[in-house]
mmCIF file of C-alpha atoms and ligand atoms in Angstrom:
data_model
loop_
_atom_site.group_PDB
_atom_site.id
_atom_site.type_symbol
_atom_site.label_atom_id
_atom_site.label_comp_id
_atom_site.label_asym_id
_atom_site.label_seq_id
_atom_site.Cartn_x
_atom_site.Cartn_y
_atom_site.Cartn_z
ATOM 1 C CA MET A 120 -0.293 -0.387 -0.056
ATOM 2 C CA ASN A 121 3.037 1.989 -0.253
ATOM 3 C CA LEU A 122 2.696 3.109 -3.464
ATOM 4 C CA LEU A 123 -0.546 3.504 -2.640
ATOM 5 C CA LYS A 124 -0.585 6.106 -0.284
ATOM 6 C CA LYS A 125 2.446 7.999 -2.530
ATOM 7 C CA LEU A 126 0.204 7.939 -5.657
ATOM 8 C CA CYS A 127 -2.871 9.501 -3.586
ATOM 9 C CA GLU A 128 -0.508 12.129 -1.656
ATOM 10 C CA THR A 129 1.175 13.168 -4.524
ATOM 11 C CA PRO A 130 -0.103 16.580 -6.023
ATOM 12 C CA GLY A 131 -1.598 17.032 -9.518
ATOM 13 C CA ILE A 132 -4.834 18.319 -10.520
ATOM 14 C CA ALA A 133 -6.349 18.140 -13.836
ATOM 15 C CA GLY A 134 -3.462 20.491 -16.567
ATOM 16 C CA TYR A 135 -1.147 20.298 -13.429
ATOM 17 C CA GLU A 136 -0.351 17.039 -13.324
ATOM 18 C CA GLU A 137 3.864 17.262 -13.922
ATOM 19 C CA ARG A 138 4.408 16.166 -9.989
ATOM 20 C CA ILE A 139 2.545 12.731 -10.025
ATOM 21 C CA GLN A 140 3.454 12.241 -14.058
ATOM 22 C CA LYS A 141 6.703 11.920 -12.735
ATOM 23 C CA VAL A 142 5.676 9.320 -9.526
ATOM 24 C CA ILE A 143 3.625 6.864 -12.045
ATOM 25 C CA LYS A 144 6.095 7.025 -15.326
ATOM 26 C CA GLU A 145 8.838 5.955 -12.654
ATOM 27 C CA GLU A 146 6.459 2.757 -12.361
ATOM 28 C CA LEU A 147 5.351 2.376 -15.561
ATOM 29 C CA GLU A 148 8.900 2.160 -16.696
ATOM 30 C CA LYS A 149 9.313 -1.114 -14.099
ATOM 31 C CA VAL A 150 6.298 -2.924 -15.492
ATOM 32 C CA THR A 151 6.174 -2.060 -19.808
ATOM 33 C CA ASP A 152 8.766 -1.923 -22.193
ATOM 34 C CA GLU A 153 8.745 1.711 -23.463
ATOM 35 C CA VAL A 154 6.733 4.948 -21.687
ATOM 36 C CA LYS A 155 5.424 7.755 -24.269
ATOM 37 C CA ILE A 156 4.554 11.238 -23.233
ATOM 38 C CA ASP A 157 2.209 12.835 -25.317
ATOM 39 C CA LYS A 158 1.508 16.690 -25.824
ATOM 40 C CA LEU A 159 -1.216 17.350 -23.381
ATOM 41 C CA GLY A 160 1.077 14.738 -20.405
ATOM 42 C CA ASN A 161 -0.363 11.012 -20.579
ATOM 43 C CA LEU A 162 1.854 8.688 -20.144
ATOM 44 C CA ILE A 163 1.412 6.028 -22.345
ATOM 45 C CA GLY A 164 2.910 2.739 -21.398
ATOM 46 C CA ILE A 165 3.663 -0.214 -24.223
ATOM 47 C CA LYS A 166 4.085 -4.115 -23.024
ATOM 48 C CA LYS A 167 4.373 -5.905 -26.008
ATOM 49 C CA ALA A 168 2.530 -9.018 -26.721
ATOM 50 C CA LYS A 169 4.060 -12.299 -27.260
ATOM 51 C CA LYS A 170 4.460 -14.093 -30.016
ATOM 52 C CA LEU A 171 1.367 -16.237 -31.124
ATOM 53 C CA SER A 172 1.479 -18.425 -33.614
ATOM 54 C CA GLY A 173 -0.900 -18.090 -37.159
ATOM 55 C CA LYS A 174 -1.598 -14.882 -35.403
ATOM 56 C CA PRO A 175 0.321 -12.394 -36.487
ATOM 57 C CA THR A 176 -0.974 -9.424 -35.897
ATOM 58 C CA PRO A 177 -1.967 -9.272 -31.771
ATOM 59 C CA LYS A 178 -4.899 -6.917 -30.391
ATOM 60 C CA LYS A 179 -4.489 -3.524 -28.951
ATOM 61 C CA VAL A 180 -6.000 -3.159 -25.742
ATOM 62 C CA MET A 181 -5.696 0.202 -23.728
ATOM 63 C CA ILE A 182 -6.305 0.562 -19.953
ATOM 64 C CA ALA A 183 -6.725 4.399 -18.933
ATOM 65 C CA ALA A 184 -6.752 5.173 -15.704
ATOM 66 C CA HIS A 185 -6.184 8.787 -14.587
ATOM 67 C CA MET A 186 -3.699 10.510 -12.879
ATOM 68 C CA ASP A 187 -5.627 14.342 -12.027
ATOM 69 C CA GLU A 188 -7.871 14.979 -8.758
ATOM 70 C CA ILE A 189 -9.623 17.697 -8.647
ATOM 71 C CA GLY A 190 -8.489 20.951 -7.322
ATOM 72 C CA PHE A 191 -8.266 24.785 -7.538
ATOM 73 C CA MET A 192 -6.753 27.118 -9.351
ATOM 74 C CA VAL A 193 -6.000 30.578 -8.033
ATOM 75 C CA SER A 194 -7.939 32.870 -9.363
ATOM 76 C CA PHE A 195 -6.998 36.443 -7.297
ATOM 77 C CA ILE A 196 -5.612 37.741 -4.601
ATOM 78 C CA ASP A 197 -7.534 40.204 -2.264
ATOM 79 C CA LYS A 198 -6.044 43.507 -0.185
ATOM 80 C CA GLU A 199 -6.158 41.365 2.788
ATOM 81 C CA GLY A 200 -4.364 38.594 1.107
ATOM 82 C CA PHE A 201 -7.063 35.897 1.273
ATOM 83 C CA ILE A 202 -7.009 33.819 -2.353
ATOM 84 C CA ARG A 203 -10.559 33.482 -4.181
ATOM 85 C CA PHE A 204 -10.540 29.862 -6.382
ATOM 86 C CA ALA A 205 -12.199 28.540 -9.733
ATOM 87 C CA PRO A 206 -13.138 24.826 -9.032
ATOM 88 C CA VAL A 207 -10.722 22.626 -11.428
ATOM 89 C CA GLY A 208 -13.370 19.485 -11.323
ATOM 90 C CA GLY A 209 -16.826 19.017 -9.311
ATOM 91 C CA PHE A 210 -16.330 19.374 -5.799
ATOM 92 C CA ASP A 211 -19.243 19.415 -3.701
ATOM 93 C CA PRO A 212 -18.908 23.235 -1.819
ATOM 94 C CA LYS A 213 -20.356 21.473 1.694
ATOM 95 C CA THR A 214 -17.668 19.500 1.723
ATOM 96 C CA LEU A 215 -14.976 22.161 1.671
ATOM 97 C CA ILE A 216 -15.545 24.310 4.382
ATOM 98 C CA ALA A 217 -12.638 24.757 7.477
ATOM 99 C CA GLN A 218 -10.757 22.301 4.970
ATOM 100 C CA ARG A 219 -6.654 22.552 4.759
ATOM 101 C CA VAL A 220 -5.262 22.852 1.655
ATOM 102 C CA VAL A 221 -1.557 23.299 -0.266
ATOM 103 C CA VAL A 222 -1.090 26.447 -2.100
ATOM 104 C CA HIS A 223 1.480 25.416 -4.888
ATOM 105 C CA GLY A 224 3.248 28.355 -5.903
ATOM 106 C CA THR A 225 6.876 29.368 -5.978
ATOM 107 C CA LYS A 226 6.867 26.733 -3.144
ATOM 108 C CA ASP A 227 4.143 24.845 -1.472
ATOM 109 C CA ILE A 228 2.570 26.787 1.163
ATOM 110 C CA GLY A 229 -0.084 25.579 4.039
ATOM 111 C CA GLY A 230 -3.618 27.143 3.434
ATOM 112 C CA VAL A 231 -7.495 26.423 5.353
ATOM 113 C CA ILE A 232 -10.135 27.430 3.791
ATOM 114 C CA GLY A 233 -12.032 30.092 6.201
ATOM 115 C CA THR A 234 -15.740 30.417 7.488
ATOM 116 C CA LYS A 235 -17.203 32.200 9.818
ATOM 117 C CA PRO A 236 -18.185 31.239 13.102
ATOM 118 C CA ILE A 237 -21.793 29.766 13.541
ATOM 119 C CA HIS A 238 -21.032 32.386 16.805
ATOM 120 C CA ILE A 239 -21.379 34.753 14.092
ATOM 121 C CA LEU A 240 -23.784 33.750 11.672
ATOM 122 C CA SER A 241 -27.548 34.877 11.285
ATOM 123 C CA GLU A 242 -30.620 33.276 10.854
ATOM 124 C CA GLU A 243 -30.333 33.135 7.158
ATOM 125 C CA GLU A 244 -26.786 32.128 6.488
ATOM 126 C CA ARG A 245 -27.201 29.130 8.700
ATOM 127 C CA LYS A 246 -29.762 27.968 6.411
ATOM 128 C CA LYS A 247 -27.216 28.558 2.863
ATOM 129 C CA LEU A 248 -25.605 26.198 1.270
ATOM 130 C CA PRO A 249 -21.880 27.534 0.754
ATOM 131 C CA LYS A 250 -20.691 28.708 -2.876
ATOM 132 C CA ILE A 251 -17.471 28.423 -4.073
ATOM 133 C CA LYS A 252 -17.231 31.722 -5.438
ATOM 134 C CA ASP A 253 -17.887 32.843 -1.524
ATOM 135 C CA LEU A 254 -15.643 30.800 -0.451
ATOM 136 C CA PHE A 255 -11.856 31.964 0.399
ATOM 137 C CA ILE A 256 -8.321 30.515 1.115
ATOM 138 C CA ASP A 257 -6.362 32.036 4.383
ATOM 139 C CA VAL A 258 -2.570 31.310 4.313
ATOM 140 C CA GLY A 259 -2.087 33.850 7.341
ATOM 141 C CA MET A 260 0.026 36.213 4.813
ATOM 142 C CA LYS A 261 -0.614 39.830 3.964
ATOM 143 C CA LYS A 262 -1.573 40.768 0.383
ATOM 144 C CA GLU A 263 2.388 41.750 -0.204
ATOM 145 C CA LYS A 264 4.167 38.637 1.354
ATOM 146 C CA VAL A 265 1.210 36.133 -0.503
ATOM 147 C CA SER A 266 1.794 37.802 -3.734
ATOM 148 C CA LYS A 267 5.319 36.950 -3.805
ATOM 149 C CA ILE A 268 4.792 33.185 -3.719
ATOM 150 C CA VAL A 269 1.024 32.614 -5.400
ATOM 151 C CA ARG A 270 0.092 34.346 -8.748
ATOM 152 C CA PRO A 271 -3.456 33.962 -10.273
ATOM 153 C CA GLY A 272 -3.706 30.337 -12.124
ATOM 154 C CA ASP A 273 -0.790 28.523 -9.374
ATOM 155 C CA PHE A 274 -3.384 25.447 -7.976
ATOM 156 C CA VAL A 275 -4.429 24.323 -4.863
ATOM 157 C CA THR A 276 -4.877 20.674 -3.659
ATOM 158 C CA LEU A 277 -7.078 19.625 -0.628
ATOM 159 C CA ASP A 278 -4.460 18.677 2.538
ATOM 160 C CA ARG A 279 -5.239 15.456 3.464
ATOM 161 C CA ASN A 280 -3.055 12.489 4.771
ATOM 162 C CA PHE A 281 -3.352 8.694 3.678
ATOM 163 C CA MET A 282 -4.930 6.699 6.381
ATOM 164 C CA GLU A 283 -5.666 2.899 7.075
ATOM 165 C CA LEU A 284 -9.012 1.862 9.210
ATOM 166 C CA ASP A 285 -8.402 -1.178 10.453
ATOM 167 C CA ASN A 286 -6.801 -2.718 8.495
ATOM 168 C CA LYS A 287 -8.607 -3.640 5.478
ATOM 169 C CA ILE A 288 -10.222 0.214 4.218
ATOM 170 C CA ILE A 289 -8.192 3.260 3.180
ATOM 171 C CA THR A 290 -9.078 6.903 3.233
ATOM 172 C CA ALA A 291 -7.190 9.651 1.464
ATOM 173 C CA LYS A 292 -7.714 12.175 -0.547
ATOM 174 C CA ALA A 293 -7.660 11.880 -4.612
ATOM 175 C CA LEU A 294 -8.444 7.603 -4.491
ATOM 176 C CA ASP A 295 -10.385 8.826 -7.622
ATOM 177 C CA ASP A 296 -8.460 7.958 -9.665
ATOM 178 C CA ARG A 297 -5.646 6.963 -8.148
ATOM 179 C CA ALA A 298 -6.708 3.659 -7.086
ATOM 180 C CA GLY A 299 -7.361 2.688 -10.651
ATOM 181 C CA VAL A 300 -3.444 4.225 -11.581
ATOM 182 C CA TYR A 301 -2.504 1.538 -8.741
ATOM 183 C CA VAL A 302 -4.584 -1.857 -9.665
ATOM 184 C CA MET A 303 -2.844 -0.493 -13.215
ATOM 185 C CA ILE A 304 0.312 -1.289 -12.399
ATOM 186 C CA GLU A 305 -0.404 -4.017 -9.874
ATOM 187 C CA ALA A 306 -1.732 -5.686 -12.687
ATOM 188 C CA LEU A 307 1.048 -5.278 -15.048
ATOM 189 C CA LYS A 308 3.308 -6.541 -12.319
ATOM 190 C CA ARG A 309 0.973 -9.529 -12.092
ATOM 191 C CA ILE A 310 0.860 -10.083 -15.296
ATOM 192 C CA LYS A 311 2.432 -13.557 -16.992
ATOM 193 C CA ASP A 312 2.013 -14.686 -20.745
ATOM 194 C CA CYS A 313 0.137 -12.266 -22.889
ATOM 195 C CA TYR A 314 -0.920 -12.348 -26.063
ATOM 196 C CA VAL A 315 -2.771 -8.646 -26.845
ATOM 197 C CA ASP A 316 0.074 -5.559 -26.846
ATOM 198 C CA ILE A 317 -0.598 -3.490 -24.098
ATOM 199 C CA TYR A 318 -1.167 0.101 -23.816
ATOM 200 C CA ALA A 319 -1.214 1.618 -19.989
ATOM 201 C CA VAL A 320 -2.381 5.029 -20.380
ATOM 202 C CA ALA A 321 -2.106 7.230 -16.985
ATOM 203 C CA THR A 322 -4.756 9.816 -18.992
ATOM 204 C CA VAL A 323 -4.866 14.019 -18.087
ATOM 205 C CA GLN A 324 -7.901 16.048 -17.467
ATOM 206 C CA GLU A 325 -10.597 13.291 -17.257
ATOM 207 C CA GLU A 326 -12.272 15.445 -14.602
ATOM 208 C CA VAL A 327 -13.286 18.396 -16.685
ATOM 209 C CA GLY A 328 -14.048 16.161 -19.597
ATOM 210 C CA LEU A 329 -12.101 13.145 -20.438
ATOM 211 C CA ARG A 330 -9.918 15.768 -22.070
ATOM 212 C CA GLY A 331 -6.641 13.389 -21.828
ATOM 213 C CA ALA A 332 -8.039 9.611 -23.101
ATOM 214 C CA THR A 333 -9.665 11.392 -25.652
ATOM 215 C CA VAL A 334 -6.048 12.402 -27.594
ATOM 216 C CA SER A 335 -4.458 9.316 -26.066
ATOM 217 C CA SER A 336 -6.918 6.619 -27.724
ATOM 218 C CA PHE A 337 -6.714 8.543 -31.070
ATOM 219 C CA SER A 338 -2.910 7.710 -31.360
ATOM 220 C CA VAL A 339 -3.108 4.286 -29.468
ATOM 221 C CA GLU A 340 -5.868 3.390 -31.474
ATOM 222 C CA PRO A 341 -7.082 0.312 -29.457
ATOM 223 C CA ASP A 342 -9.304 -2.955 -30.175
ATOM 224 C CA ILE A 343 -10.767 -2.724 -26.918
ATOM 225 C CA GLY A 344 -10.782 0.257 -23.984
ATOM 226 C CA ILE A 345 -11.237 -0.559 -20.283
ATOM 227 C CA ALA A 346 -11.181 1.780 -18.041
ATOM 228 C CA LEU A 347 -10.039 1.825 -14.705
ATOM 229 C CA ASP A 348 -11.693 3.966 -12.116
ATOM 230 C CA VAL A 349 -13.387 4.797 -8.713
ATOM 231 C CA THR A 350 -17.499 4.230 -8.481
ATOM 232 C CA ILE A 351 -20.144 5.329 -5.860
ATOM 233 C CA ALA A 352 -20.479 2.955 -3.258
ATOM 234 C CA SER A 353 -23.375 4.319 -1.819
ATOM 235 C CA ASP A 354 -23.928 1.507 1.258
ATOM 236 C CA ILE A 355 -23.993 4.599 3.447
ATOM 237 C CA PRO A 356 -27.581 5.632 6.257
ATOM 238 C CA GLY A 357 -29.612 7.824 3.681
ATOM 239 C CA THR A 358 -29.987 5.169 0.027
ATOM 240 C CA LYS A 359 -32.225 2.647 -0.131
ATOM 241 C CA GLU A 360 -31.242 -0.298 -0.772
ATOM 242 C CA GLU A 361 -32.210 -0.560 -4.347
ATOM 243 C CA GLU A 362 -30.620 2.611 -5.352
ATOM 244 C CA VAL A 363 -27.207 1.133 -3.371
ATOM 245 C CA ALA A 364 -24.708 1.353 -6.576
ATOM 246 C CA THR A 365 -22.290 -0.515 -5.253
ATOM 247 C CA SER A 366 -20.601 -1.953 -1.559
ATOM 248 C CA LEU A 367 -17.154 -1.673 0.037
ATOM 249 C CA ASP A 368 -16.223 -5.294 0.011
ATOM 250 C CA GLY A 369 -18.867 -6.510 -2.862
ATOM 251 C CA GLY A 370 -15.968 -7.285 -4.932
ATOM 252 C CA THR A 371 -14.190 -4.952 -7.919
ATOM 253 C CA ALA A 372 -16.948 -3.549 -9.877
ATOM 254 C CA ILE A 373 -18.050 -4.395 -13.943
ATOM 255 C CA SER A 374 -19.753 -1.080 -15.085
ATOM 256 C CA LEU A 375 -22.802 -1.937 -17.224
ATOM 257 C CA MET A 376 -23.632 1.804 -17.757
ATOM 258 C CA ASP A 377 -22.913 5.424 -16.769
ATOM 259 C CA SER A 378 -24.292 8.883 -18.156
ATOM 260 C CA HIS A 379 -21.192 8.762 -21.079
ATOM 261 C CA THR A 380 -20.706 5.203 -21.448
ATOM 262 C CA ILE A 381 -23.102 1.701 -22.406
ATOM 263 C CA SER A 382 -20.278 -0.740 -22.127
ATOM 264 C CA ASN A 383 -19.916 -3.456 -25.064
ATOM 265 C CA LYS A 384 -21.986 -6.163 -23.721
ATOM 266 C CA LYS A 385 -19.450 -9.452 -24.946
ATOM 267 C CA LEU A 386 -16.922 -7.662 -23.301
ATOM 268 C CA VAL A 387 -18.905 -7.174 -20.067
ATOM 269 C CA ASP A 388 -19.736 -11.009 -20.308
ATOM 270 C CA PHE A 389 -16.053 -11.752 -20.948
ATOM 271 C CA LEU A 390 -14.826 -9.872 -17.566
ATOM 272 C CA ARG A 391 -17.586 -11.752 -15.658
ATOM 273 C CA LYS A 392 -16.395 -15.260 -16.967
ATOM 274 C CA ILE A 393 -13.439 -14.295 -16.388
ATOM 275 C CA ALA A 394 -14.472 -13.004 -12.466
ATOM 276 C CA GLU A 395 -16.186 -16.502 -11.917
ATOM 277 C CA GLU A 396 -13.364 -18.881 -13.594
ATOM 278 C CA ASN A 397 -11.225 -17.172 -11.286
ATOM 279 C CA LYS A 398 -13.156 -17.329 -8.354
ATOM 280 C CA ILE A 399 -12.497 -12.894 -8.770
ATOM 281 C CA LYS A 400 -15.173 -11.272 -6.023
ATOM 282 C CA TYR A 401 -17.302 -9.108 -8.369
ATOM 283 C CA GLN A 402 -20.520 -6.830 -8.631
ATOM 284 C CA THR A 403 -21.857 -4.681 -11.291
ATOM 285 C CA ASP A 404 -22.349 -0.932 -11.126
ATOM 286 C CA ILE A 405 -25.442 0.851 -13.368
ATOM 287 C CA LEU A 406 -24.554 4.720 -12.615
ATOM 288 C CA LEU A 407 -26.699 7.421 -13.160
ATOM 289 C CA GLY A 408 -24.790 10.438 -13.129
ATOM 290 C CA GLY A 409 -21.042 10.476 -14.351
ATOM 291 C CA GLY A 410 -18.722 8.598 -16.596
ATOM 292 C CA THR A 411 -15.178 7.815 -17.272
ATOM 293 C CA ASP A 412 -12.049 7.803 -19.928
ATOM 294 C CA ALA A 413 -14.135 4.562 -21.295
ATOM 295 C CA GLY A 414 -16.899 7.387 -23.101
ATOM 296 C CA ALA A 415 -13.730 9.522 -24.723
ATOM 297 C CA ILE A 416 -12.217 6.125 -26.170
ATOM 298 C CA GLN A 417 -15.548 4.599 -26.974
ATOM 299 C CA ARG A 418 -16.354 7.356 -29.684
ATOM 300 C CA ASN A 419 -12.898 7.590 -30.995
ATOM 301 C CA LYS A 420 -11.942 6.660 -34.948
ATOM 302 C CA SER A 421 -14.969 4.268 -36.199
ATOM 303 C CA GLY A 422 -15.396 3.043 -32.654
ATOM 304 C CA VAL A 423 -14.055 1.339 -29.516
ATOM 305 C CA PRO A 424 -16.040 -1.920 -27.513
ATOM 306 C CA VAL A 425 -14.741 -0.660 -24.209
ATOM 307 C CA CYS A 426 -15.979 -1.261 -20.813
ATOM 308 C CA THR A 427 -14.957 0.285 -16.997
ATOM 309 C CA LEU A 428 -13.976 -1.485 -14.184
ATOM 310 C CA SER A 429 -14.001 0.188 -10.477
ATOM 311 C CA ILE A 430 -12.876 0.312 -7.654
ATOM 312 C CA PRO A 431 -16.024 0.387 -5.688
ATOM 313 C CA THR A 432 -15.671 4.777 -3.115
ATOM 314 C CA ARG A 433 -17.589 5.874 0.124
ATOM 315 C CA TYR A 434 -17.770 9.707 -0.159
ATOM 316 C CA VAL A 435 -16.468 10.315 -4.065
ATOM 317 C CA HIS A 436 -14.995 13.578 -4.411
ATOM 318 C CA SER A 437 -14.506 14.660 -1.137
ATOM 319 C CA VAL A 438 -11.294 14.600 1.118
ATOM 320 C CA VAL A 439 -12.046 11.160 2.859
ATOM 321 C CA GLU A 440 -12.442 9.028 -0.253
ATOM 322 C CA MET A 441 -13.027 5.499 1.323
ATOM 323 C CA CYS A 442 -11.970 1.701 -0.380
ATOM 324 C CA HIS A 443 -11.806 -1.381 1.013
ATOM 325 C CA LYS A 444 -8.786 -3.068 0.317
ATOM 326 C CA GLU A 445 -9.996 -6.721 -0.903
ATOM 327 C CA ASP A 446 -11.805 -4.702 -3.308
ATOM 328 C CA ILE A 447 -9.087 -3.260 -4.910
ATOM 329 C CA GLU A 448 -7.371 -7.091 -4.912
ATOM 330 C CA ASN A 449 -10.340 -8.117 -6.427
ATOM 331 C CA SER A 450 -9.587 -5.068 -9.363
ATOM 332 C CA ILE A 451 -6.031 -6.374 -9.729
ATOM 333 C CA LYS A 452 -6.607 -9.657 -9.852
ATOM 334 C CA LEU A 453 -9.527 -9.033 -12.718
ATOM 335 C CA MET A 454 -7.316 -6.875 -14.811
ATOM 336 C CA CYS A 455 -5.074 -9.261 -14.594
ATOM 337 C CA LYS A 456 -6.261 -11.980 -15.843
ATOM 338 C CA PHE A 457 -8.696 -10.375 -18.273
ATOM 339 C CA LEU A 458 -5.158 -9.455 -19.990
ATOM 340 C CA GLU A 459 -3.923 -12.460 -19.980
ATOM 341 C CA ASN A 460 -7.480 -13.908 -21.660
ATOM 342 C CA ALA A 461 -7.893 -10.856 -23.477
ATOM 343 C CA HIS A 462 -6.807 -12.815 -27.420
ATOM 344 C CA LYS A 463 -9.277 -15.003 -26.915
ATOM 345 C CA GLY A 464 -12.272 -12.798 -26.764
ATOM 346 C CA GLU A 465 -13.680 -11.927 -29.877
ATOM 347 C CA PHE A 466 -15.516 -7.939 -29.372
HETATM 348 ZN ZN1 ZN B 80 -12.174 9.554 -11.361
#
């Protein structure tokens, strides 16, 4: 889990992925034959197929796990030194109040998202839900000093350490989608014989509209696409049983549909068969809001059969995202077995 901790704690919002890109590049280099970086910053790790007699051209399988996390961009520093910011990706504003942040200026500095204490809130103010445009970051410095370190355009991440609960559960920021990146790397480490060319892509800018996957699938031209991402685990108080998308410790999640993609039926059936044959615990997932890189890969050129394999995660897009280690393990196993058998499938 040390690698997952490092992946979650390294900053990199959409469009500013350099630091996390460096960490992932080093890992991909250990498990692939070649790693390329395209102009948007996507990392494309290529692992060539073993030769199979009678089948001269191996299929290309693209795996996509996005490396960007949601965060903010500094938009304005007011005369008192308070920083205003624009969202990069979809945080729920009510989860942001009273959080610690890191502002990545000429150096990293700490700060907090401040708020009026409850003692002095009016009746009206107590009822209102916060809006991002009304929030501010307090770095404890006057404007003159802040302006020497921070400029509009600098990025901001939430400050939250990786933590394990009960030896089974992980809670951290950015499990979306560093957990997916981790599954991709670990699956490549474990893979034995493989007869497809694997393009393991750590994509950029997923959180702002699948932009990295759009351009990387254009250059890879895959025959099959699998996105590795987190999905909503809604097994929490207040959700009706029939509305629970996935549950923690319910196994890896094979996506049937989300708001961008209807997964390829043959690919879904193939993944289910592989899971059942190898006794890998899985659940299926229908998500009515949100999508993954699979949505971009599917629409590439003349179309690509795709599916998303997900890690069930509670509290997605907050700093207390939560995954179960067994679900991560099952995702690694299914990804690995799928790649070892992908040459047998007709999609
Ligand atoms: Zn994601």
